mmCIF file of C-alpha atoms and ligand atoms in Angstrom:
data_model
loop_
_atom_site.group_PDB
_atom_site.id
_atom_site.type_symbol
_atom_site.label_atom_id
_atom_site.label_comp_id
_atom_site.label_asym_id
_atom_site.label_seq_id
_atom_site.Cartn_x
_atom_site.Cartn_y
_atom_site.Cartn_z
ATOM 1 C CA UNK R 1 78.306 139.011 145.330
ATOM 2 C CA UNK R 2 80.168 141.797 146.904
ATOM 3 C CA UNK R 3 83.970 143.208 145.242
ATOM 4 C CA UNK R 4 84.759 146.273 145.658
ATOM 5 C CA UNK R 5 88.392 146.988 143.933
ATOM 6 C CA UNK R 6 89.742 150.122 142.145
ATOM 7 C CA UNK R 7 88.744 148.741 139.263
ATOM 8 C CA UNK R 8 85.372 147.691 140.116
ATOM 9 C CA UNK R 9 84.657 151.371 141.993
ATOM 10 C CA UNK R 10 86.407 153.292 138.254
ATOM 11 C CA UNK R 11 84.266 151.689 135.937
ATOM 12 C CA UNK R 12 81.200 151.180 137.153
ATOM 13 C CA UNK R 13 81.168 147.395 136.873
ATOM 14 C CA UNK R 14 80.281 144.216 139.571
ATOM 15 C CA UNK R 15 82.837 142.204 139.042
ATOM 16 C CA UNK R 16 86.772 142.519 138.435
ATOM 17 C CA UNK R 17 86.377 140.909 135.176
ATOM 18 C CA UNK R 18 87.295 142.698 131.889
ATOM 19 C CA UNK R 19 87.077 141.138 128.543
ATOM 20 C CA UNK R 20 89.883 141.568 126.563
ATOM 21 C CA UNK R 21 89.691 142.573 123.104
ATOM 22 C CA UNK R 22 90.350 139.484 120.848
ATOM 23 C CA UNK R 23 89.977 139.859 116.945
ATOM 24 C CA UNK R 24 87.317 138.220 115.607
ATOM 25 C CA UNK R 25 85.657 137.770 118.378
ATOM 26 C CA UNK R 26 84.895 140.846 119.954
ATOM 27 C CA UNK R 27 81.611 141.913 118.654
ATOM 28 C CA UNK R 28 78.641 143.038 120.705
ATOM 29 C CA UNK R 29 77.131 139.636 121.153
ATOM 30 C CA UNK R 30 79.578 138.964 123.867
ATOM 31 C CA UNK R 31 80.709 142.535 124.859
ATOM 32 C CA UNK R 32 77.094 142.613 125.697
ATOM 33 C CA UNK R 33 76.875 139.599 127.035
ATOM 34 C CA UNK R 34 79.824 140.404 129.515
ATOM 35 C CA UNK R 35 78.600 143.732 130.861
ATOM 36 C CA UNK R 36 75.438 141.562 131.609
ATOM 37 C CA UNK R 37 76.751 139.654 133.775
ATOM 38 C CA UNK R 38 78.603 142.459 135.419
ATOM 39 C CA UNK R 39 81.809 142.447 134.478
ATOM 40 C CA UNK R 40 83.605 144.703 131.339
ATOM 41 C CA UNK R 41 82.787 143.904 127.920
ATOM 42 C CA UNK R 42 84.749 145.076 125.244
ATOM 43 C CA UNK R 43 84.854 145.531 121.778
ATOM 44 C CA UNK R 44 87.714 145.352 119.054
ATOM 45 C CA UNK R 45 87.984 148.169 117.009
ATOM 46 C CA UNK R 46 89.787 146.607 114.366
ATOM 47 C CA UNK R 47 87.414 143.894 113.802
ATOM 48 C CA UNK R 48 85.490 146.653 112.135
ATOM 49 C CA UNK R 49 86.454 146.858 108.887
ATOM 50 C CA UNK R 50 86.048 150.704 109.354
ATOM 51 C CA UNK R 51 85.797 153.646 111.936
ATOM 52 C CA UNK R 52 82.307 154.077 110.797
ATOM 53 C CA UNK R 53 81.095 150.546 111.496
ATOM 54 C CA UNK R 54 83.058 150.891 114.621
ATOM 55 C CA UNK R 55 80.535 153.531 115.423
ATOM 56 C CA UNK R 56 77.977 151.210 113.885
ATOM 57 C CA UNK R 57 78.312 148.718 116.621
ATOM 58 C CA UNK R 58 78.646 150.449 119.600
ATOM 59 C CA UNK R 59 75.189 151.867 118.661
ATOM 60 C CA UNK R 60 74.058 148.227 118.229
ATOM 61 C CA UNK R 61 75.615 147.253 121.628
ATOM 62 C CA UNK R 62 74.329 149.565 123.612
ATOM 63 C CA UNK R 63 70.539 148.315 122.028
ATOM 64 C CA UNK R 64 71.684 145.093 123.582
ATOM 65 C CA UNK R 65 73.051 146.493 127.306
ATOM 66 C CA UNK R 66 72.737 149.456 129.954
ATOM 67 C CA UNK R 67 75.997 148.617 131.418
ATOM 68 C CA UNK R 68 79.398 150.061 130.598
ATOM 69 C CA UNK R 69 81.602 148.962 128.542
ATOM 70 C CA UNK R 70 84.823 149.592 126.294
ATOM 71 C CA UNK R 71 86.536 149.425 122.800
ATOM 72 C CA UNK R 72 90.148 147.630 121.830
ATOM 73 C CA UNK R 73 92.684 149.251 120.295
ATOM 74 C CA UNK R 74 95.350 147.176 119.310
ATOM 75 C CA UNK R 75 98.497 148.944 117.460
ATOM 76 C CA UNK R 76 101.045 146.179 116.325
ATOM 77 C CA UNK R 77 101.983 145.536 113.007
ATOM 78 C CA UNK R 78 99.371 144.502 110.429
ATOM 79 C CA UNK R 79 99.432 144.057 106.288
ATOM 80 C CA UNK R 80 96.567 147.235 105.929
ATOM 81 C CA UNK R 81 97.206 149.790 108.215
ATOM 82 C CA UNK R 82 94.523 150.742 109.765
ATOM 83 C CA UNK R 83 93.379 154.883 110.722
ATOM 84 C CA UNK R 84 93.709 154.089 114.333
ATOM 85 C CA UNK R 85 93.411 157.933 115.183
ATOM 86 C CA UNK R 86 89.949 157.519 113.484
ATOM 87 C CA UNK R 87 89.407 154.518 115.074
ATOM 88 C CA UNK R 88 90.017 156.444 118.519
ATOM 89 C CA UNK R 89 87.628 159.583 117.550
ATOM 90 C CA UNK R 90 84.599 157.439 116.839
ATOM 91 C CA UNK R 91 85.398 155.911 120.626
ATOM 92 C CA UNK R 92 85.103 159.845 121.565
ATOM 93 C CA UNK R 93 82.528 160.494 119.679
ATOM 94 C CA UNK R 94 80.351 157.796 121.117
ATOM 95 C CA UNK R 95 81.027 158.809 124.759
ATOM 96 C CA UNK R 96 82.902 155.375 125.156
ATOM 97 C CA UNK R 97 84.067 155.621 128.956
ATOM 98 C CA UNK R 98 86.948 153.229 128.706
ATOM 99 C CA UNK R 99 89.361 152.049 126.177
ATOM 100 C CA UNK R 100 91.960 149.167 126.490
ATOM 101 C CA UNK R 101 95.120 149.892 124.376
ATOM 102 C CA UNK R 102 97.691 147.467 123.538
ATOM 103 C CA UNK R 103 100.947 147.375 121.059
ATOM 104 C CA UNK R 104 103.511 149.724 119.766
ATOM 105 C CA UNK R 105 103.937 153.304 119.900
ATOM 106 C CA UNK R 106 100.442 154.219 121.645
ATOM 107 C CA UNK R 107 101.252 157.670 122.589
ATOM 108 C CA UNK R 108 99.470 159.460 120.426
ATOM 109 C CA UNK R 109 95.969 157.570 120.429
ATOM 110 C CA UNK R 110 96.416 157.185 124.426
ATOM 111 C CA UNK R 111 96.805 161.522 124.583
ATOM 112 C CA UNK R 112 94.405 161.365 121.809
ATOM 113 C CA UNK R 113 91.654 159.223 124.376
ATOM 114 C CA UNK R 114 93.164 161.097 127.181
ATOM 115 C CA UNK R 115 92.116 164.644 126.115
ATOM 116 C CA UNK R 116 88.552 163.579 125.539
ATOM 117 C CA UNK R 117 88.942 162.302 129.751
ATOM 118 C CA UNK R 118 88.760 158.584 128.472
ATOM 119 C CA UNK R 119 89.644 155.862 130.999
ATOM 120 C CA UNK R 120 92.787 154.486 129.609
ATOM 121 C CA UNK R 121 93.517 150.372 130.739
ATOM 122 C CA UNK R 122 96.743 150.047 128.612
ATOM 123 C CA UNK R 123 98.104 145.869 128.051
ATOM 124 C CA UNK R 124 101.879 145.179 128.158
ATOM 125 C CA UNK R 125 104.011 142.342 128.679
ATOM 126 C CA UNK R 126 107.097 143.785 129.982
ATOM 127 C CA UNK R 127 107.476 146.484 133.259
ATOM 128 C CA UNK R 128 109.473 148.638 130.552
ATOM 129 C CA UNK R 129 106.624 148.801 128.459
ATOM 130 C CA UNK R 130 104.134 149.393 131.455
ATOM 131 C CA UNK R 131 106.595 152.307 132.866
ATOM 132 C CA UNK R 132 106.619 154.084 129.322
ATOM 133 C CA UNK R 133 102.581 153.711 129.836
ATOM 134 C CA UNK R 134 102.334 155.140 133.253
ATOM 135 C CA UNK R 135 104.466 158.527 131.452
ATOM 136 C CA UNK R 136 101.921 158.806 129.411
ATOM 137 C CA UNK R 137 99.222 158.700 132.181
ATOM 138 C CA UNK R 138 97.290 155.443 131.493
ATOM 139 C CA UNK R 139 94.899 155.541 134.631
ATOM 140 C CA UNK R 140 95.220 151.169 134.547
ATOM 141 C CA UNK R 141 97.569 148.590 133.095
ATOM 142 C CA UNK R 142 96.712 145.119 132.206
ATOM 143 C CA UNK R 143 99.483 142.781 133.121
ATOM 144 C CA UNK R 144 100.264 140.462 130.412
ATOM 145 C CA UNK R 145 101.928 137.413 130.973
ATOM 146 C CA UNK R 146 103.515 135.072 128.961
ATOM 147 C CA UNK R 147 100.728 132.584 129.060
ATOM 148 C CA UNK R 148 98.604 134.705 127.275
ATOM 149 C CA UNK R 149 96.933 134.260 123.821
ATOM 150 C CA UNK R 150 98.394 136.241 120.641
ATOM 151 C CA UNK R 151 100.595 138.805 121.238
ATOM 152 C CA UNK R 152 103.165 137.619 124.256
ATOM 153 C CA UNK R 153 106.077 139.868 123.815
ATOM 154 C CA UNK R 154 109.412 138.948 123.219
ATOM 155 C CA UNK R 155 110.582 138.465 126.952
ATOM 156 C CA UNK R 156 108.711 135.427 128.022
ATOM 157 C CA UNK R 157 108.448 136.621 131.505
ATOM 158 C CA UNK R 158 105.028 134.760 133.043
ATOM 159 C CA UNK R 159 102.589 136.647 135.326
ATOM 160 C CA UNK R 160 103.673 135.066 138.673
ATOM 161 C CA UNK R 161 106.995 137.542 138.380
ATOM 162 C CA UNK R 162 105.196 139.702 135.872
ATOM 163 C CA UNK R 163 102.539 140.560 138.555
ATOM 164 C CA UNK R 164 104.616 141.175 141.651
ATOM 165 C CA UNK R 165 107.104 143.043 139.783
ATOM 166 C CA UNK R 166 104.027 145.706 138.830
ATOM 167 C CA UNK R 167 102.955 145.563 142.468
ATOM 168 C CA UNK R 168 106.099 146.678 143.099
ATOM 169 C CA UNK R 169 107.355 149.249 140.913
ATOM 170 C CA UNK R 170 104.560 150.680 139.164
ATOM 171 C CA UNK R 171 102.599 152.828 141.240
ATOM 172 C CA UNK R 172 99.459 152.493 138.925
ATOM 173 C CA UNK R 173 96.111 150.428 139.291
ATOM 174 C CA UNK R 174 96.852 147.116 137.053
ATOM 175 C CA UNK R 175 94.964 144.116 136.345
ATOM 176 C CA UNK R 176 96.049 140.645 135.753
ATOM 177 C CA UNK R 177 96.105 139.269 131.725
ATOM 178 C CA UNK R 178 97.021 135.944 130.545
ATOM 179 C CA UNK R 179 96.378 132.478 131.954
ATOM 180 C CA UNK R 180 92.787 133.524 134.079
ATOM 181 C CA UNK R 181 89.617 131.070 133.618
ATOM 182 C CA UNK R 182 88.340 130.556 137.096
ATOM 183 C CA UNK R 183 87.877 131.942 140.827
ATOM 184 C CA UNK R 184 90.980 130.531 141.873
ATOM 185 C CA UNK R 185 92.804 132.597 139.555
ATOM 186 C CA UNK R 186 90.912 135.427 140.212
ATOM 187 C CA UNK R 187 91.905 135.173 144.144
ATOM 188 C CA UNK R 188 95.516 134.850 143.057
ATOM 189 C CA UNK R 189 95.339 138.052 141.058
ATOM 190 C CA UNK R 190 94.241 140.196 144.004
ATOM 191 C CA UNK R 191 96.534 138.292 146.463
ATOM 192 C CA UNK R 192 99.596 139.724 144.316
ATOM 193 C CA UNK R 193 98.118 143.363 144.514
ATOM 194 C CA UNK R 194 95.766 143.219 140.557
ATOM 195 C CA UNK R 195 92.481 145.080 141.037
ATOM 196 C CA UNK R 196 90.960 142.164 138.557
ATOM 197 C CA UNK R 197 91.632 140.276 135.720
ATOM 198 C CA UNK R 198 91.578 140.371 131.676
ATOM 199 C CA UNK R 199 90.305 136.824 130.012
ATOM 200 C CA UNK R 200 90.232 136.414 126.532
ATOM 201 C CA UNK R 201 90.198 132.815 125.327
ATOM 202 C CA UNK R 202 88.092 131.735 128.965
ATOM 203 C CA UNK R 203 85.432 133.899 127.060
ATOM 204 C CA UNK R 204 85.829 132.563 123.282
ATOM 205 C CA UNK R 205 84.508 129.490 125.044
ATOM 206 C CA UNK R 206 81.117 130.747 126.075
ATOM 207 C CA UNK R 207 77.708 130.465 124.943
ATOM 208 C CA UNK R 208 77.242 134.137 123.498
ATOM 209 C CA UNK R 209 80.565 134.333 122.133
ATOM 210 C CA UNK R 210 79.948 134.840 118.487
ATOM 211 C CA UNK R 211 82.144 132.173 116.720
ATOM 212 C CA UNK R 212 81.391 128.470 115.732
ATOM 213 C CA UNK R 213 80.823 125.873 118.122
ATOM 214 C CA UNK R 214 83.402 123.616 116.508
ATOM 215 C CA UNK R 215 86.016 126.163 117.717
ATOM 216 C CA UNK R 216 84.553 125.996 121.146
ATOM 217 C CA UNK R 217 84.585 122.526 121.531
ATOM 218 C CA UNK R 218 88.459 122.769 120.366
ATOM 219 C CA UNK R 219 89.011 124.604 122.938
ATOM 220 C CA UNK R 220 87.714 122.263 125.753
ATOM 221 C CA UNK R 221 89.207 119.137 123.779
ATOM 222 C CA UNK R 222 92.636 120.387 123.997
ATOM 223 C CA UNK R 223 95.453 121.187 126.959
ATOM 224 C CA UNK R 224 98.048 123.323 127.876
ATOM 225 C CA UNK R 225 100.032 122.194 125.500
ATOM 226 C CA UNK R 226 98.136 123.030 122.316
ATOM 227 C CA UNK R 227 99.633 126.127 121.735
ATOM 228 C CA UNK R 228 102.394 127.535 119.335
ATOM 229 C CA UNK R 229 104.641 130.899 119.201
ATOM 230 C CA UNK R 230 104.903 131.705 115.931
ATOM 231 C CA UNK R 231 106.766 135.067 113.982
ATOM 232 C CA UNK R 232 109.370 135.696 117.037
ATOM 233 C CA UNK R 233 111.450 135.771 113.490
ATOM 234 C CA UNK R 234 109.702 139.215 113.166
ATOM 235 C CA UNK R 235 110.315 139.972 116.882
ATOM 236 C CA UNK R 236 106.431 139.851 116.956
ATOM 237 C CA UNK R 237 105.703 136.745 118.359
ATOM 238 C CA UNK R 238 102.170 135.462 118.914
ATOM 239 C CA UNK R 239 100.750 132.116 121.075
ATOM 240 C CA UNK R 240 98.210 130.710 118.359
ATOM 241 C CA UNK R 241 96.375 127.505 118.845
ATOM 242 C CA UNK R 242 98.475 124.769 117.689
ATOM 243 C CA UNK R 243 97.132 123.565 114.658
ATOM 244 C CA UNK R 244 98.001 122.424 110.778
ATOM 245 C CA UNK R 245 98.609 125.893 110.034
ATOM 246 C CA UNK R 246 100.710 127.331 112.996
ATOM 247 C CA UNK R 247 102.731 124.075 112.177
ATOM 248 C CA UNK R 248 103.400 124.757 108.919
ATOM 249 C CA UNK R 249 103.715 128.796 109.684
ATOM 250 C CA UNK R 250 106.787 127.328 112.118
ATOM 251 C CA UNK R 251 108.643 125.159 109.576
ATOM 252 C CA UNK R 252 108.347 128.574 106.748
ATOM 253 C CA UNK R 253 109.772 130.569 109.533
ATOM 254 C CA UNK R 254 112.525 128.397 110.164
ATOM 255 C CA UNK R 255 113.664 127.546 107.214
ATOM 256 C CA UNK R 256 113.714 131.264 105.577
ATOM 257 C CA UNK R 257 116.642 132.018 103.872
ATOM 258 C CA UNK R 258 115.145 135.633 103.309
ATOM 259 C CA UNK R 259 113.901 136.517 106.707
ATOM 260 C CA UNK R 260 111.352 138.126 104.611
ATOM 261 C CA UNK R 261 107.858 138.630 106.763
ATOM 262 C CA UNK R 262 106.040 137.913 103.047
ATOM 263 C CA UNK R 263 106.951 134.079 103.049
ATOM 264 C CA UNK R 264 104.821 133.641 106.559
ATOM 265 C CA UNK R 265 102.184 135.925 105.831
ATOM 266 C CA UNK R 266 99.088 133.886 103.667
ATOM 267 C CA UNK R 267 99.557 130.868 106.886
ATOM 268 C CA UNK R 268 99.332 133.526 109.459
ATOM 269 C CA UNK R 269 96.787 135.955 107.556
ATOM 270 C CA UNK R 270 93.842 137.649 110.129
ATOM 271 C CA UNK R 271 91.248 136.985 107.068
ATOM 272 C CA UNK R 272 92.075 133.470 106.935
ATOM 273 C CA UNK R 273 92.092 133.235 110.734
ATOM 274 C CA UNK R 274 88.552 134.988 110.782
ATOM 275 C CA UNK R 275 86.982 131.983 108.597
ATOM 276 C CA UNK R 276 87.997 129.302 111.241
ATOM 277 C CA UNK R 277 85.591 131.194 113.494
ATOM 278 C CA UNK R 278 82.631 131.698 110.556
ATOM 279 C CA UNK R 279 83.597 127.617 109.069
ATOM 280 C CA UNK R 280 84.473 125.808 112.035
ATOM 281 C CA UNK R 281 87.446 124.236 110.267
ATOM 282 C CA UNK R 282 90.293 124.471 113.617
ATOM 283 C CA UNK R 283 92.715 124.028 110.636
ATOM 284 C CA UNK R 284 91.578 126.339 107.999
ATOM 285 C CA UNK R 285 93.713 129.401 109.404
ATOM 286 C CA UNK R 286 95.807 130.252 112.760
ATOM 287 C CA UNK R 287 93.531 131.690 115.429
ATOM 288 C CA UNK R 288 94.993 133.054 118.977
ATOM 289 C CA UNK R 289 94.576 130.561 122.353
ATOM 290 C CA UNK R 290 95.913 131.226 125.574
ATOM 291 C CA UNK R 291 97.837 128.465 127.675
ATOM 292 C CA UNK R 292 94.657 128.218 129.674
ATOM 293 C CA UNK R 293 92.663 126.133 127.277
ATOM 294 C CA UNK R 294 94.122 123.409 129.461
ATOM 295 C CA UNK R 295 91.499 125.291 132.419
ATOM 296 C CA UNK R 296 88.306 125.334 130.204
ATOM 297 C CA UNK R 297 86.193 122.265 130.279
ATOM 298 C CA UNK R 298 82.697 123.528 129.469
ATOM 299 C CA UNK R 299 80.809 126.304 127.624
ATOM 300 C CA UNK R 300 78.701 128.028 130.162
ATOM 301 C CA UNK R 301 77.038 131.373 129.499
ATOM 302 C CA UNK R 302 79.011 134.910 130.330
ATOM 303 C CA UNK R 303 76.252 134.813 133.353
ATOM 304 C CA UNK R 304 77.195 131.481 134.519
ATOM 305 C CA UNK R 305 81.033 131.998 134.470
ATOM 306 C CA UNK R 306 81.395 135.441 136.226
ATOM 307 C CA UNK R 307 78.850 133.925 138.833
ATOM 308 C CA UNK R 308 81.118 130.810 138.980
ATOM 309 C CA UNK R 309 83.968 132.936 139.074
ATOM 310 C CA UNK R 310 82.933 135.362 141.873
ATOM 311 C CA UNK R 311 81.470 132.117 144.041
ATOM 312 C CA UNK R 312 85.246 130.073 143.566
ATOM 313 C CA UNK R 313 87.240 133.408 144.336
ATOM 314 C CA UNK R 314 85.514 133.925 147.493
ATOM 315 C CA UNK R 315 86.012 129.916 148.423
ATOM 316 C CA UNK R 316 89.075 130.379 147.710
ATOM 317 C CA UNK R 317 89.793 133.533 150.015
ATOM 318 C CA UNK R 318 87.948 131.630 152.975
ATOM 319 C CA UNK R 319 90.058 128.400 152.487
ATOM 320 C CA UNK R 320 93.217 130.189 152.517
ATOM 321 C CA UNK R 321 92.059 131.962 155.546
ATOM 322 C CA UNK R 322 91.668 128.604 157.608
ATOM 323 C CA UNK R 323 95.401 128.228 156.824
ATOM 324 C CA UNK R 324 95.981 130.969 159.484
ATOM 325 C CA UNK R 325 93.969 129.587 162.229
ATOM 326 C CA UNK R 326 95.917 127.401 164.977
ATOM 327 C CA UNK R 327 95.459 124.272 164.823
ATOM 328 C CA UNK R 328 93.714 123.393 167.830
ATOM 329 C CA UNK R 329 90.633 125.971 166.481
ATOM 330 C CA UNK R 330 90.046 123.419 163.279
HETATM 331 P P1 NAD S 1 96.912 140.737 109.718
HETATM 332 O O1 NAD S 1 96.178 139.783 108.848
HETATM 333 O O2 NAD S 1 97.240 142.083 109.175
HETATM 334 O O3 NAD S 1 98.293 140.057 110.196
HETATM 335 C C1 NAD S 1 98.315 138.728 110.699
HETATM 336 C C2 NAD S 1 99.373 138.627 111.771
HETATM 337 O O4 NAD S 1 100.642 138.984 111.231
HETATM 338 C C3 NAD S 1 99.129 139.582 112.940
HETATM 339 O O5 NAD S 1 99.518 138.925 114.117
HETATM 340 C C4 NAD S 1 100.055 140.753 112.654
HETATM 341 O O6 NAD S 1 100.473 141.416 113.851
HETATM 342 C C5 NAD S 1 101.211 140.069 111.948
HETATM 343 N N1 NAD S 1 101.870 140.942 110.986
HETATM 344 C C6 NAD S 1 101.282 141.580 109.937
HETATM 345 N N2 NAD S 1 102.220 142.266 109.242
HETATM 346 C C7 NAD S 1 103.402 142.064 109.873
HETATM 347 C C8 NAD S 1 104.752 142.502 109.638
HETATM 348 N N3 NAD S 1 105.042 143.284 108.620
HETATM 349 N N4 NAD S 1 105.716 142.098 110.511
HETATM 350 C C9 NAD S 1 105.435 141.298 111.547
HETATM 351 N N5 NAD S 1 104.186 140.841 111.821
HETATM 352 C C10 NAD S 1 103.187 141.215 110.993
HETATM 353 O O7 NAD S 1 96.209 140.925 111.120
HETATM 354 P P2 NAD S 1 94.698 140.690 111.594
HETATM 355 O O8 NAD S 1 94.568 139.333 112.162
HETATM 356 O O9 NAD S 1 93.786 141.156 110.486
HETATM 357 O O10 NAD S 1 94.604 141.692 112.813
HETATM 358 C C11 NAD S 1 94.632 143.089 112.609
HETATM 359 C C12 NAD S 1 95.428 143.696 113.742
HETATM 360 O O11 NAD S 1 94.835 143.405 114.999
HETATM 361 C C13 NAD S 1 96.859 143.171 113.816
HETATM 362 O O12 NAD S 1 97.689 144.236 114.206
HETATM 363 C C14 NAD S 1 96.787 142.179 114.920
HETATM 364 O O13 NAD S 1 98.036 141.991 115.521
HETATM 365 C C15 NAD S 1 95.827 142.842 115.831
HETATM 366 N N6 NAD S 1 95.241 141.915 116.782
HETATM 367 C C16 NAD S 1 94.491 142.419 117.747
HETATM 368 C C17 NAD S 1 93.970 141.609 118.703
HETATM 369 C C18 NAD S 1 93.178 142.210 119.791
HETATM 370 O O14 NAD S 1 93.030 141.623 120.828
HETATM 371 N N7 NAD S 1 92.653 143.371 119.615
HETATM 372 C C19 NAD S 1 94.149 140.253 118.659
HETATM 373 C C20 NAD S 1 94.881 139.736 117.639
HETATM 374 C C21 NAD S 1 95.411 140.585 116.697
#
């Protein structure tokens, strides 16, 4: 197939498709997987339960692919903090060429990455947030709209104003986050001026991607609608899947007297979350979904779905073209 996009030309990679970093899930099995197939793979840091195993495997991914591709590092609140300046010298250290950046207060890990001549692709959900970024010279942003998975923001602003707004004020490369699981999303994105797009939960639902199938097949059982925002309370709001536990998660934060971020915590707890993926249990913990569960139907392999992907974009392109001819040419 043949794209050629800033992004594409920076990195080194075939297709506009990056992998975004998703707890849990980002190990080398599918960041491997995904620079395979040509697009970015990407690991998240803070899956590791330190720096060192960070470094641990990045060694192991590169046994499993010659292609590029990145680490995660996500910086919103958590109950351990984690080093992330450590975090951020092991991606040094390992001659990582690209790291995606998300959350509060990046500055110093982005000038940290910056001085070592990493490519920065920094996720926001708000042009604010992205102009802050482009001060502190991210070289790409990643556009996140409000149908994303996890994190959302607190402005609920979705990526068809989200998108165009960047195009038009930001001056810097971006992609397009939140909502993307096929070709004809990925012709959108470039129509309103993204170099490529960022899919998380599309991904979860693939062959290589390291969590249970149970999960998987929750994913292409449910619809748009099976998501939930939970903790805007803590003005840290995140789109889980909607299950028992984001249910009950809601009604705690509700009905708080104390506004006190303890009361939600063991329902919305990342350890808990991580054995949904190792049990298969969909109810055991919360665990992140996009609004574009209601686009995935199948679980193909990361080779399959960036092939599928390239082949509907460029459909896609050539239908809309026809739209231009007179009539009396169809
Ligand atoms: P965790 O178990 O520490 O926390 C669970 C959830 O509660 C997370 O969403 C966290 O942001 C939130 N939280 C924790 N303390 C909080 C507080 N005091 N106030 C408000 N919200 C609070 O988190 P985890 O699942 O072990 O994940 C570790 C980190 O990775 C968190 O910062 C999480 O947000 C982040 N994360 C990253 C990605 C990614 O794509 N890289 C995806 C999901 C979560």
């Amino acid at each position: 197939m043949g794209f050629n996009t800033e992004l594409t030309r920076r990195l080194g990679i075939e297709a506009p498709i990056v992998q975004g970093g998703m707890q849990w899930v980002g190990y080398a099995e599918l960041a491997s997987a995904v620079s395979n197939a040509g697009g970015l793979g990407i690991l998240t840091a803070l899956t590791q339960p330190t720096p060192e195993d960070l470094r641990k495997e990045i060694a192991k991914t590169r046994t499993l692919t010659k292609k590029p591709f990145g680490v995660n590092i996500t910086l919103l609140p958590t109950m351990n903090a984690p080093p992330y300046n450590e975090y951020a010298q092991v991606c040094i250290n390992e001659g990582i060429k690209v790291v995606e950046t998300a959350g509060n207060s990046p500055g110093p890990v982005i000038k940290l990455l910056k001085s070592a001549g990493i490519i920065i692709l920094h996720k926001c959900t708000t042009i604010r947030h992205a102009a802050s970024a482009v001060k502190l010279g991210v070289d790409f942003l990643s556009i996140d709209g409000f149908e994303c998975a996890g994190h959302v923001g607190e402005s609920d602003i979705t990526n068809f104003i989200l998108l165009s707004r960047a195009r038009q004020s930001l001056g810097v490369p971006f992609i397009a986050s939140g909502g993307f699981a096929d070709g004809q999303g990925l012709a959108a994105a470039l129509a309103l001026g993204a170099e490529g797009i960022n899919m998380g939960t599309r991904f979860m639902c693939t062959v290589e991607a390291p969590i249970h199938v149970k999960i998987k097949q929750a994913i292409v059982d449910a619809s748009e609608h099976d998501t939930e925002l939970v903790m805007r309370r803590w003005t840290n709001t995140s789109r889980l899947f909607k299950n028992k536990v984001a249910s009950e998660a809601l009604k705690v934060e509700r009905a708080s007297t104390t506004g006190k971020f303890e009361e939600i915590a063991p329902f919305v707890s990342g350890k808990r979350g991580r054995e949904v993926f190792i049990n298969g249990d969909k109810d055991f913990g919360v665990w992140t979904a996009g609004q574009v569960i209601g686009l995935i139907h199948d679980i193909p392999t990361c080779q399959e779905l960036i092939t599928r992907i390239e082949k509907e974009a460029i459909e896609s392109v050539e239908r809309t073209r026809k739209v231009f001819q007179p009539q009396s040419k169809l």
